[in-house]
């Protein structure tokens, strides 16, 4: 994992997106707050922790203490999302809310004033290398419209199926943050990929 962080650092990317999976909310298991804390001294980039875990309220403090800058949890996994967003902000961190492909934007509309980031999952979470689900594009457009109408300022992020072909599409739909996994780690020239994405 240290190698991955070094690759991200040297590519010129701005953020390190950390996919935390618990083997329950999604089938695979990845790593926990301890690994994030171990990586933290090796990078000055923004650490964006994406918690794909059940009962995220039990883990928020650990990830805050580990040095995450953004902590994003799933609306589907939390009983009291509204409160949890405030808890993250009270810990001095940026609060993010994410939804899987089956969840409409309307499900989180009341939470948006408390969110610093909204993460649209453009694939079903759990595995890399999947294709972007087209309905995700409408969700991004809807979010951008709500943000404009209500004068809010959360960032819109998209995760899953993002590569050099899909990035321009989601970018013109209004996304601010592009998360790439397979496209990044599969690229021979990672810095060139980041430069190309940044041009968007
Ligand atoms: Zn993610």
mmCIF file of C-alpha atoms in Angstrom, residues 48 69 86 108 125 143 164 166 177 183 195:
data_model
loop_
_atom_site.group_PDB
_atom_site.id
_atom_site.type_symbol
_atom_site.label_atom_id
_atom_site.label_comp_id
_atom_site.label_asym_id
_atom_site.label_seq_id
_atom_site.Cartn_x
_atom_site.Cartn_y
_atom_site.Cartn_z
ATOM 1 C CA UNK A 48 -10.225 10.927 1.270
ATOM 2 C CA UNK A 69 -9.129 14.819 5.703
ATOM 3 C CA UNK A 86 -22.344 16.723 12.015
ATOM 4 C CA UNK A 108 -29.961 12.435 0.550
ATOM 5 C CA UNK A 125 -19.190 -0.975 -4.769
ATOM 6 C CA UNK A 143 -26.875 17.230 -7.696
ATOM 7 C CA UNK A 164 -10.065 8.691 -19.983
ATOM 8 C CA UNK A 166 -15.813 8.365 -19.241
ATOM 9 C CA UNK A 177 -13.564 15.088 -8.183
ATOM 10 C CA UNK A 183 -7.484 3.221 -14.923
ATOM 11 C CA UNK A 195 -2.344 15.533 -16.657
#
